[in-house]
Coordinates of C-alpha atoms in Angstrom, one line a residue:
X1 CA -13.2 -5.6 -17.3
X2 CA -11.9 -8.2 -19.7
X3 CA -11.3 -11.6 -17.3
X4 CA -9.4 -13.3 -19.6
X5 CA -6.3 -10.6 -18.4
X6 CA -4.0 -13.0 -16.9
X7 CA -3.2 -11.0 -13.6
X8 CA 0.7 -10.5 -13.3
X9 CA 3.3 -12.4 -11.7
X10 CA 6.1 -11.1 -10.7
X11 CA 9.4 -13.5 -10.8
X12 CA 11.0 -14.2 -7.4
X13 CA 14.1 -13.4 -8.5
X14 CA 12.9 -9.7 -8.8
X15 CA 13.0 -9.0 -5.0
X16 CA 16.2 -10.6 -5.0
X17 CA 17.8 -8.4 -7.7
X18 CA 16.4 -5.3 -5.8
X19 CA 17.7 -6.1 -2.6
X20 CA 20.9 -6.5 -4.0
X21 CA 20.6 -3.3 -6.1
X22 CA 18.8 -1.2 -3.2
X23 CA 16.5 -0.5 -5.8
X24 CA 13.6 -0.7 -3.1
X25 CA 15.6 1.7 -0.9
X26 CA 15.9 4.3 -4.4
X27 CA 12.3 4.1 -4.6
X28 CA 11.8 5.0 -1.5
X29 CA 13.9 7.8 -1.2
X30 CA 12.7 9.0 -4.8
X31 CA 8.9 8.9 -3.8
X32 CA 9.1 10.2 -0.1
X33 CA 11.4 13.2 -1.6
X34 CA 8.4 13.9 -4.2
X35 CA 6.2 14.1 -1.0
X36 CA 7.6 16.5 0.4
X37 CA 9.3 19.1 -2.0
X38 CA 6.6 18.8 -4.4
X39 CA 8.7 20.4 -7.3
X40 CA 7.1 22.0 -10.6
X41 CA 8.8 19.8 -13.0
X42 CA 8.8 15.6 -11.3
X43 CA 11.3 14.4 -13.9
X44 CA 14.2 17.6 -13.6
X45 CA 13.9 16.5 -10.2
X46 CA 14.5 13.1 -9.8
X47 CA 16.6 13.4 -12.2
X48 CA 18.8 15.8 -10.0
X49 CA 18.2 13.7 -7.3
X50 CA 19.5 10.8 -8.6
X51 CA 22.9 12.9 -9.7
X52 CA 23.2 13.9 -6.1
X53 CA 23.4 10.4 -5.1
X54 CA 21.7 9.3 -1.9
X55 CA 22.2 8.0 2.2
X56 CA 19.9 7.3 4.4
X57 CA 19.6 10.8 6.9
X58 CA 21.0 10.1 10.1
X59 CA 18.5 9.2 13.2
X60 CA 20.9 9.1 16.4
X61 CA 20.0 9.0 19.7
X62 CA 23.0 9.8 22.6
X63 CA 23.0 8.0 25.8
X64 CA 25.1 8.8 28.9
X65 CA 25.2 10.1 32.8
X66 CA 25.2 13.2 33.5
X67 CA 29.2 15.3 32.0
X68 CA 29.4 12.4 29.7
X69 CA 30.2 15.3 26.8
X70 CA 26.5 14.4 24.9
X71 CA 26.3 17.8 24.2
X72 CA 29.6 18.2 22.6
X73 CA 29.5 15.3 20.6
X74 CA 25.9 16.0 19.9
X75 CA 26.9 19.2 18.1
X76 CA 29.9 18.1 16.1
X77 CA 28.1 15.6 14.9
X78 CA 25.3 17.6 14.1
X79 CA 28.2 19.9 12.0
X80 CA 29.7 16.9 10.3
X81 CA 26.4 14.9 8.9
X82 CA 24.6 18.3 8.5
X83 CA 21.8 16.7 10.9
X84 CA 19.1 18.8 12.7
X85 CA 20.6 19.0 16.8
X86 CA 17.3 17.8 18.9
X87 CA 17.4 18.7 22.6
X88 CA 14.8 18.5 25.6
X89 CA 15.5 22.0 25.7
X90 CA 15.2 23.1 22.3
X91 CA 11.6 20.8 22.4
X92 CA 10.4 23.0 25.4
X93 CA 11.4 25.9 23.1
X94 CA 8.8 25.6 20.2
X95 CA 6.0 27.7 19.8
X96 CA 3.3 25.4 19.8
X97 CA 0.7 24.1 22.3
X98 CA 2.3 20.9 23.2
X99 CA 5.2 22.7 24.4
X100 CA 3.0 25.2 26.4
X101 CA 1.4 22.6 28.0
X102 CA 5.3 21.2 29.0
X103 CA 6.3 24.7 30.4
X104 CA 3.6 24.6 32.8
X105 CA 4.4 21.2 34.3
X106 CA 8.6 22.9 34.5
X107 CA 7.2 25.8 36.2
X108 CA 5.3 23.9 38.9
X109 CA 8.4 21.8 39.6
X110 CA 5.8 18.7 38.3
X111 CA 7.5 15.6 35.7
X112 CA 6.4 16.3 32.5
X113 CA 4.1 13.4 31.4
X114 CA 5.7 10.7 29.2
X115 CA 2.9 10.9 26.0
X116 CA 3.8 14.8 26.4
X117 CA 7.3 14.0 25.5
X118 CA 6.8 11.8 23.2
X119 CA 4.2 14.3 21.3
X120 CA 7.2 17.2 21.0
X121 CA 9.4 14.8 19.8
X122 CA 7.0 13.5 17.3
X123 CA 6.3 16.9 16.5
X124 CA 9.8 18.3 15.8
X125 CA 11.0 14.8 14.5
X126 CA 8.6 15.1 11.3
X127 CA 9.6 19.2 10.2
X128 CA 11.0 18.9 6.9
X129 CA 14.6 19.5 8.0
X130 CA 14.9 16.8 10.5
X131 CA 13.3 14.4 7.6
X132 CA 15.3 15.6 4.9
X133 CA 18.7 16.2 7.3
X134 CA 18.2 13.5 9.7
X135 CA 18.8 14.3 13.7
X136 CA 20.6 14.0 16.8
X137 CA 18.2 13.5 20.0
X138 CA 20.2 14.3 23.2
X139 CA 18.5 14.4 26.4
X140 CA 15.8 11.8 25.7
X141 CA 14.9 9.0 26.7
X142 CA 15.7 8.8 30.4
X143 CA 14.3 5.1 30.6
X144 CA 13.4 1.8 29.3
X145 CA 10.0 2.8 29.4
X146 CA 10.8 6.0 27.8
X147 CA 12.5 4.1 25.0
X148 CA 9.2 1.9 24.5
X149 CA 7.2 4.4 24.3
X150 CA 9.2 6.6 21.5
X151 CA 9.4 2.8 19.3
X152 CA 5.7 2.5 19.8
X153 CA 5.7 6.1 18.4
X154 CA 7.7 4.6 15.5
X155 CA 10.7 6.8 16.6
X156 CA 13.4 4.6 15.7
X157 CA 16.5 5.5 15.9
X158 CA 19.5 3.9 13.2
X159 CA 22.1 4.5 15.7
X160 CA 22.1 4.9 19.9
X161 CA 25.2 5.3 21.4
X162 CA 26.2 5.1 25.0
X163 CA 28.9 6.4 27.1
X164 CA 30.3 4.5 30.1
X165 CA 33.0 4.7 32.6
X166 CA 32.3 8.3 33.9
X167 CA 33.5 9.7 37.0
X168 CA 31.5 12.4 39.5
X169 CA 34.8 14.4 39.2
X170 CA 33.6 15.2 35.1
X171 CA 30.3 16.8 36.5
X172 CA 32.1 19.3 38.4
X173 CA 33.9 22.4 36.7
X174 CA 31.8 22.7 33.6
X175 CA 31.4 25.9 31.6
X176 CA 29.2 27.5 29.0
X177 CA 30.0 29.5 26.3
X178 CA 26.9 32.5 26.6
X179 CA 26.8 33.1 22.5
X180 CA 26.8 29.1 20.8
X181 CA 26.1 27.2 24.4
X182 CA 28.8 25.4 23.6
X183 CA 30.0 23.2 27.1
X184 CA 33.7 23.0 28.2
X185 CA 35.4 21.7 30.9
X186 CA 37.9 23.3 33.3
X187 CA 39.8 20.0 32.8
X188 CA 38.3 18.1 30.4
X189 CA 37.2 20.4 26.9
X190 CA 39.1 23.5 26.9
X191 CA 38.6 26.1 24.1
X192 CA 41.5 26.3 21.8
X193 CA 40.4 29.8 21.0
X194 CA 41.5 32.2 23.9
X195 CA 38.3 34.9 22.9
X196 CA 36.1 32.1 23.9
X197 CA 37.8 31.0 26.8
X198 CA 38.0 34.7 28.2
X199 CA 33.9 34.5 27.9
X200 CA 32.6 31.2 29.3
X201 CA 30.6 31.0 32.3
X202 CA 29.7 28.4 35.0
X203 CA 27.4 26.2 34.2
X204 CA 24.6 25.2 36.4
X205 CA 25.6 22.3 37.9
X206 CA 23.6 21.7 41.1
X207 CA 23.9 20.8 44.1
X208 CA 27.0 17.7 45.2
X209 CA 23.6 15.5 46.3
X210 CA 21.8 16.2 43.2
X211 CA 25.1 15.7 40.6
X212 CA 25.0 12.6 42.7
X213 CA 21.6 12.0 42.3
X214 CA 21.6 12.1 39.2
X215 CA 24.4 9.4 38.5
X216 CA 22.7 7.4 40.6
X217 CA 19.7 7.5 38.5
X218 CA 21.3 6.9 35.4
X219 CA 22.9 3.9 36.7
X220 CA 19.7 2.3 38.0
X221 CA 18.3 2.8 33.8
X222 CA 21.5 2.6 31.8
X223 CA 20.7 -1.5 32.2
X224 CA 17.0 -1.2 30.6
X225 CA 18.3 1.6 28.5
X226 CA 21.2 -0.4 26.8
X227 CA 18.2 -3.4 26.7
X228 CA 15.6 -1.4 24.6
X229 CA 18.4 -0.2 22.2
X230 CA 20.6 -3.4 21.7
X231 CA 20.3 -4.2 18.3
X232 CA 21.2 -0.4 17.4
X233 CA 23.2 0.1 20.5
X234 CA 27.1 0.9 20.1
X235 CA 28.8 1.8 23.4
X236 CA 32.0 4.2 23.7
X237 CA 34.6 4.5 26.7
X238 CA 34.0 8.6 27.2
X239 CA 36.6 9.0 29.6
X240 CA 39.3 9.9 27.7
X241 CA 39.9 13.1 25.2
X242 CA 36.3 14.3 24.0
X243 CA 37.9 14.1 20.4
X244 CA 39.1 10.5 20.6
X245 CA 35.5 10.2 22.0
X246 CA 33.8 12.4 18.9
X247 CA 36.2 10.3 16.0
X248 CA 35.0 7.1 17.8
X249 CA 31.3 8.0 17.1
X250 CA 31.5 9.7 14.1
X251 CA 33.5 6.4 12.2
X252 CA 30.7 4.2 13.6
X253 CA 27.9 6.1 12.0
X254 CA 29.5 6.8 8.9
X255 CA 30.7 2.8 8.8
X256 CA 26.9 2.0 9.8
X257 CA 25.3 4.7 7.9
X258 CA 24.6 2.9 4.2
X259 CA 23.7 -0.3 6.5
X260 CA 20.0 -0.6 6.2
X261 CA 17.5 -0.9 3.6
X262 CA 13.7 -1.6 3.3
X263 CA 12.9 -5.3 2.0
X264 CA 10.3 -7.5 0.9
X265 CA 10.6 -9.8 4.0
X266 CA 11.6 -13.5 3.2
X267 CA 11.8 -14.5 6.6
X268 CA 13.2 -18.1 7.8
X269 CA 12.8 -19.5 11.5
X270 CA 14.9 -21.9 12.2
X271 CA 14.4 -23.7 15.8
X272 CA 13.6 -27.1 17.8
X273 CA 10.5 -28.6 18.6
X274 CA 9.0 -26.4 21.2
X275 CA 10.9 -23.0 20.6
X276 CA 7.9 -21.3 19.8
X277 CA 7.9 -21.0 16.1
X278 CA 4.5 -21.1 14.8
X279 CA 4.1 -18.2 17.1
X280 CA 6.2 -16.1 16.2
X281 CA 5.8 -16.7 12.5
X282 CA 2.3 -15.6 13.6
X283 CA 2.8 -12.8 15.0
X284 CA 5.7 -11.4 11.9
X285 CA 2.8 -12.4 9.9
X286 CA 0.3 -10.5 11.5
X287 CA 2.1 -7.2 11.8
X288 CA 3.8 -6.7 8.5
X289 CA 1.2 -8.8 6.5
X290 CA 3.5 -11.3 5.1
X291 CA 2.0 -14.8 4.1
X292 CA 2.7 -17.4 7.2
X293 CA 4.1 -20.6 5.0
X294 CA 4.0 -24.0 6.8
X295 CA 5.9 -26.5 4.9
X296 CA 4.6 -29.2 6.8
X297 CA 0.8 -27.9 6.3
X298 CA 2.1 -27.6 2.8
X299 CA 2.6 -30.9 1.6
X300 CA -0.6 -31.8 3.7
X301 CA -2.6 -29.6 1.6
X302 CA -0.6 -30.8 -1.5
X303 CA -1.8 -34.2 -1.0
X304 CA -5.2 -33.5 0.5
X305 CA -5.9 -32.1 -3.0
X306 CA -5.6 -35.0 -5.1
X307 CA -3.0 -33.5 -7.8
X308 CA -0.3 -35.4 -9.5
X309 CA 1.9 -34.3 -7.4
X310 CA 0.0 -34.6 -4.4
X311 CA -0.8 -38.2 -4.9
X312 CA 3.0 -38.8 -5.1
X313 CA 3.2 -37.3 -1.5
X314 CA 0.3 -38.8 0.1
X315 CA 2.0 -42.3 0.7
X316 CA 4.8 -40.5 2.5
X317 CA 2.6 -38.7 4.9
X318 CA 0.2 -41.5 5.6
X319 CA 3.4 -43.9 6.6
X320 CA 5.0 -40.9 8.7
X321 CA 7.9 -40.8 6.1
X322 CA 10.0 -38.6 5.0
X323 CA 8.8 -36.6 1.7
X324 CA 11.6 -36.8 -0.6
X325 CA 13.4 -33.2 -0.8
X326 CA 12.8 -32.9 -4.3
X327 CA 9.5 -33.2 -3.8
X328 CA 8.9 -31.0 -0.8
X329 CA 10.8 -28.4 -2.9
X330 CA 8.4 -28.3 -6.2
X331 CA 5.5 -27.7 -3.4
X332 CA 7.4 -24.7 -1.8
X333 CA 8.2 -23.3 -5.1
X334 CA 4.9 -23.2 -5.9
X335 CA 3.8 -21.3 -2.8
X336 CA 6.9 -18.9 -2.2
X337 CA 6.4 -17.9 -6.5
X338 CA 2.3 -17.2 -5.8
X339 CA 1.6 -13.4 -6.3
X340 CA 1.0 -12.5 -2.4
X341 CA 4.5 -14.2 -1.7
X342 CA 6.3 -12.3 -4.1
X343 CA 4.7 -8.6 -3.3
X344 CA 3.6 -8.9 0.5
X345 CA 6.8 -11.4 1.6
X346 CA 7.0 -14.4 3.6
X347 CA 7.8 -16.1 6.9
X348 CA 8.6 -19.8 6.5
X349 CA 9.1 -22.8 9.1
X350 CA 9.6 -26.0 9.1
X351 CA 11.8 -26.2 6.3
X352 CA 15.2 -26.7 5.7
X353 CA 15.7 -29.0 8.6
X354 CA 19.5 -30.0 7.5
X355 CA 21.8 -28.8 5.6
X356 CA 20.7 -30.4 2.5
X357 CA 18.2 -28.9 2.2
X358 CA 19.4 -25.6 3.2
X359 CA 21.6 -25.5 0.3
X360 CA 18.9 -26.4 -2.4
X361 CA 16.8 -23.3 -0.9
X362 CA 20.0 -21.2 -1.2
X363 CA 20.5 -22.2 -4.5
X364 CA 16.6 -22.0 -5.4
X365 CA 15.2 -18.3 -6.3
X366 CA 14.0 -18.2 -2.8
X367 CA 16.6 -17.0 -0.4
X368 CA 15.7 -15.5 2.9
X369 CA 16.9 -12.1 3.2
X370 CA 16.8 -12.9 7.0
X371 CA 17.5 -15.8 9.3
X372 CA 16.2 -16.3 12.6
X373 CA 17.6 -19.3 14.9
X374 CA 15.2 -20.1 17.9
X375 CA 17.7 -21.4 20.6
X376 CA 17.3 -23.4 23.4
X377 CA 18.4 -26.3 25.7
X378 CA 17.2 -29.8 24.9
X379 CA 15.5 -29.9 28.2
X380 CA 13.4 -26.6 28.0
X381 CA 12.5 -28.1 24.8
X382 CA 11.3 -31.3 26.1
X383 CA 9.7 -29.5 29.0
X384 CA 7.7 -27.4 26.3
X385 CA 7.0 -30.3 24.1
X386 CA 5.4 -32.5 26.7
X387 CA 2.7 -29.6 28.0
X388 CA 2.2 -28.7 24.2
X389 CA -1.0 -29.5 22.4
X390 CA -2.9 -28.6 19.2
X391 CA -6.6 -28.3 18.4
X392 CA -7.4 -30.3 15.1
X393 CA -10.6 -28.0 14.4
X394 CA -8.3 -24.7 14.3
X395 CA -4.9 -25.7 14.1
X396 CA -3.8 -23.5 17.3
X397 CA -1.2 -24.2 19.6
X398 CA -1.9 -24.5 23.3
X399 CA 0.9 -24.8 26.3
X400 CA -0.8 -26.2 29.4
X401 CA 0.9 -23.2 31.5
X402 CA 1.8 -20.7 29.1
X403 CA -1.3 -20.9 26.8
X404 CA -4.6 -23.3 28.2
X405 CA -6.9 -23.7 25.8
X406 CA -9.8 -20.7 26.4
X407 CA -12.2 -22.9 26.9
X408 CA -13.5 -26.9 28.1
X409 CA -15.0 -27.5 24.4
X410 CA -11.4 -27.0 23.2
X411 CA -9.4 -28.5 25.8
X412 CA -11.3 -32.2 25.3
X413 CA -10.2 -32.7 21.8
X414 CA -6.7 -31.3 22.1
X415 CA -4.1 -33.5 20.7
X416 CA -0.1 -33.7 21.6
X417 CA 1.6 -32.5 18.7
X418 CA 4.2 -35.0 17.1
X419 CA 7.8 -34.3 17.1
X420 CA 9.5 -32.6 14.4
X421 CA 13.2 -33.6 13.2
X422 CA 15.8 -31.6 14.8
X423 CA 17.0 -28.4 12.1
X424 CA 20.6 -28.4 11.3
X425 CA 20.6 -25.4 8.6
X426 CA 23.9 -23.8 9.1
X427 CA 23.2 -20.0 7.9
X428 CA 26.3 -17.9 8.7
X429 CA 24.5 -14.5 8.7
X430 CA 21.8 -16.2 11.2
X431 CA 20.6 -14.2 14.1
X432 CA 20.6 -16.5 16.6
X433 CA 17.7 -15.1 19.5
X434 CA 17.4 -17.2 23.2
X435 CA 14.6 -18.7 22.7
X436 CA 13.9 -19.7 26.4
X437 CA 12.2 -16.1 27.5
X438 CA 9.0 -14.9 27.3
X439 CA 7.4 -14.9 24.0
X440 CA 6.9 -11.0 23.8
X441 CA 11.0 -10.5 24.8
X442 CA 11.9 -13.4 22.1
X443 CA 9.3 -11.0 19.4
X444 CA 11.1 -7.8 20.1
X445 CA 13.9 -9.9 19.4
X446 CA 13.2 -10.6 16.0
X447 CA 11.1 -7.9 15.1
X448 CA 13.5 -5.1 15.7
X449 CA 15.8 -7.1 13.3
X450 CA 13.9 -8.0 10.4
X451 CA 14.4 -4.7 7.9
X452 CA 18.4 -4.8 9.0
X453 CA 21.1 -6.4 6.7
X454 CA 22.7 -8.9 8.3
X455 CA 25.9 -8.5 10.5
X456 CA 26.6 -12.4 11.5
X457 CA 25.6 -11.8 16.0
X458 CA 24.4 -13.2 18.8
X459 CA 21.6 -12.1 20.5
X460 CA 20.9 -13.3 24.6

């Protein structure tokens, strides 16, 4: 191998352009459809593709008690978007093991396991028409729990909606057409075609206790349920006409359809002293392999290393002053334009702390294609700030009651970390999470909103 090939770097304004172009999202599309069609001839057929233009399949998950009409809407929209209609039903309906193993639990009147569930939904989800067509999955999940499972899974829907404002009176009086199994309502969804009016049937309802039951049941979950699916969550008033209902939902998806796109990450966390930063910039960094960037450590480093610029920092540092912006800015370029920033992606604190300094990283080649802003009280800050510590050997964090030091060694040569300057960045598109919960809650947080575009929203 020749070593004096220069390895190349790739400009930072080249993620930008792509995120702006969905040129990531293209290739995507291009390479996962040459996966699984496998065609003779590569270039007739992206070239096709391309000419058919291209949209994100449709991953939709309904929520609702018991006669909220999920099964109505469920199928129209399955008609409109050309999506594959997912059912628990239809799951216990496939001919493979999993869902012989799921018949025996039904026939024994037993609950069918949760990581049995979540294996025929896996299973169904990744058949080439629910890839290539996208799906509707009615009936499932029941629970919060259910809901974390199917994430861990990496079942993740791009819309859930939820109906609300039901009443018992809606689960009484339905019908079923015998030849689609189509549902109707005495009331409610009447057939506009007499021939299949003059056919429908009663549907199973149950028992008064268990209809009852049942909406009681939902309305102990719907809380968690709505929890685990906020940031995707959309919820619709279903009692009124089931086609007000169906044009409610189907506008939302179409309006939200084209809304997401893969990324290279530039993350920014934006927070006070204390609001748990570093950790979550950890964390982000460890999942998705993006390249943690401290400013603060930065300029440390910058003048620890004796270069021309670093000796023009050092002063600054030594006095606890201020490093000018201009300066603090030719170090960051220099780390954010580095090879693993510009392929992998970043997660950056501790700069901008005001707006100054957020507008010369807006108008830099290093946006962040996502904003986070850490909120919190001043006192739950000070509270943190005064239990907080940091070991000089490693550079972790500790909290005296969230996170002691593992062990004695440790704990004697902790050291109270020094206050940081209060941010100020004013990003408009910012999600702004509650930063005052547990650490995990505040992660989900952020995690489940790092590959969405921004839609300016406040997160509790």
């Amino acid at each position: 191998m020749d070593e004096t090939v220069k390895p190349v770097r790739i400009p930072p304004e080249m993620s930008v352009y792509a995120e702006k172009h969905e040129i990531f999202d293209l290739v995507q599309t291009m390479v996962s459809s040459l996966m699984v069609d496998k065609p003779d001839d590569p270039i007739s057929y992206l070239i096709s593709l391309l000419k058919r233009g291209r949209a994100e399949p449709p991953k939709i998950i309904l929520l609702g008690p018991p006669a909220a009409g999920k099964t109505t809407i469920a199928r129209r929209l399955c008609a409109e978007l050309g999506a594959v209609h997912v059912t628990t039903h239809s799951l216990l309906q496939q001919d493979t093991e999993l869902s012989q193993r799921a018949l025996q639990y039904t026939r024994t009147q037993q609950e069918i396991p949760v990581d049995l569930w979540i294996g025929l939904i896996q299973h169904r989800l990744s058949r080439i028409d629910c890839f290539r067509q996208g799906w509707v999955l009615e009936g499932f999940p029941h629970t919060r729990f259910h809901a974390l499972a199917l994430k861990a899974a990496g079942i993740i829907p791009n819309h859930a909606e939820a109906s609300d404002d039901m009443l018992i009176q809606r689960t009484r009086g339905r019908l079923l057409d015998p030849l689609t199994g189509d549902v109707y309502h005495q009331t409610f969804i009447w057939p506009p075609d007499p021939v299949v009016a003059q056919r429908l049937e009663p549907g199973s309802e149950g028992s008064e206790e268990q209809r009852s039951a049942d909406l009681q049941r939902y309305s102990c979950e719907v809380t968690g349920l709505n929890s685990a699916y906020r940031h995707v969550l959309k919820t619709f008033n279903a009692d009124q006409p089931h086609t007000d209902v169906y044009e409610e939902v189907l506008r939302y998806v179409l309006i939200r359809r084209d809304s997401m796109a893969p990324q290279t990450p530039r993350i920014l966390l934006v927070g006070p002293p204390g609001s748990g930063k570093s950790l979550q910039a950890r964390r982000l960094a460890d999942k998705y392999k993006l390249v943690n960037v401290n400013c603060g450590q930065l300029l440390k480093s910058e003048a620890a290393d004796g270069s021309t610029l670093g000796q023009l920092i050092k002063p600054y540092i030594e006095t606890g002053q201020r490093v000018p912006d201009s300066m603090v800015m030719q170090v960051l370029s220099q780390r954010l334009s580095a090879l693993d920033c510009t392929t992998r992606g970043w997660v950056l604190r501790g700069f901008p702390r005001d707006p100054e300094q957020a507008e010369r990283l807006q108008e830099s080649n290093y946006k962040p294609s996502r904003v986070f802003f850490l909120e919190m009280t001043d006192d739950v800050a000070i509270e943190r700030l005064t239990l907080r510590t940091t070991d000089p050997i490693s550079g972790e964090r500790h909290h005296s009651l969230e996170r002691p030091a593992p062990n004695l060694d440790i704990q004697s040569r902790l050291q109270t970390h020094p206050d940081d300057t209060q941010p100020r960045a004013l990003y408009p598109d910012g999600v702004h999470v509650n930063a005052d919960q547990d650490p995990h809650t505040v992660f989900e947080c952020v995690d489940s909103r790092v590959f969405k575009r921004s839609d300016t929203r406040r997160n509790q």
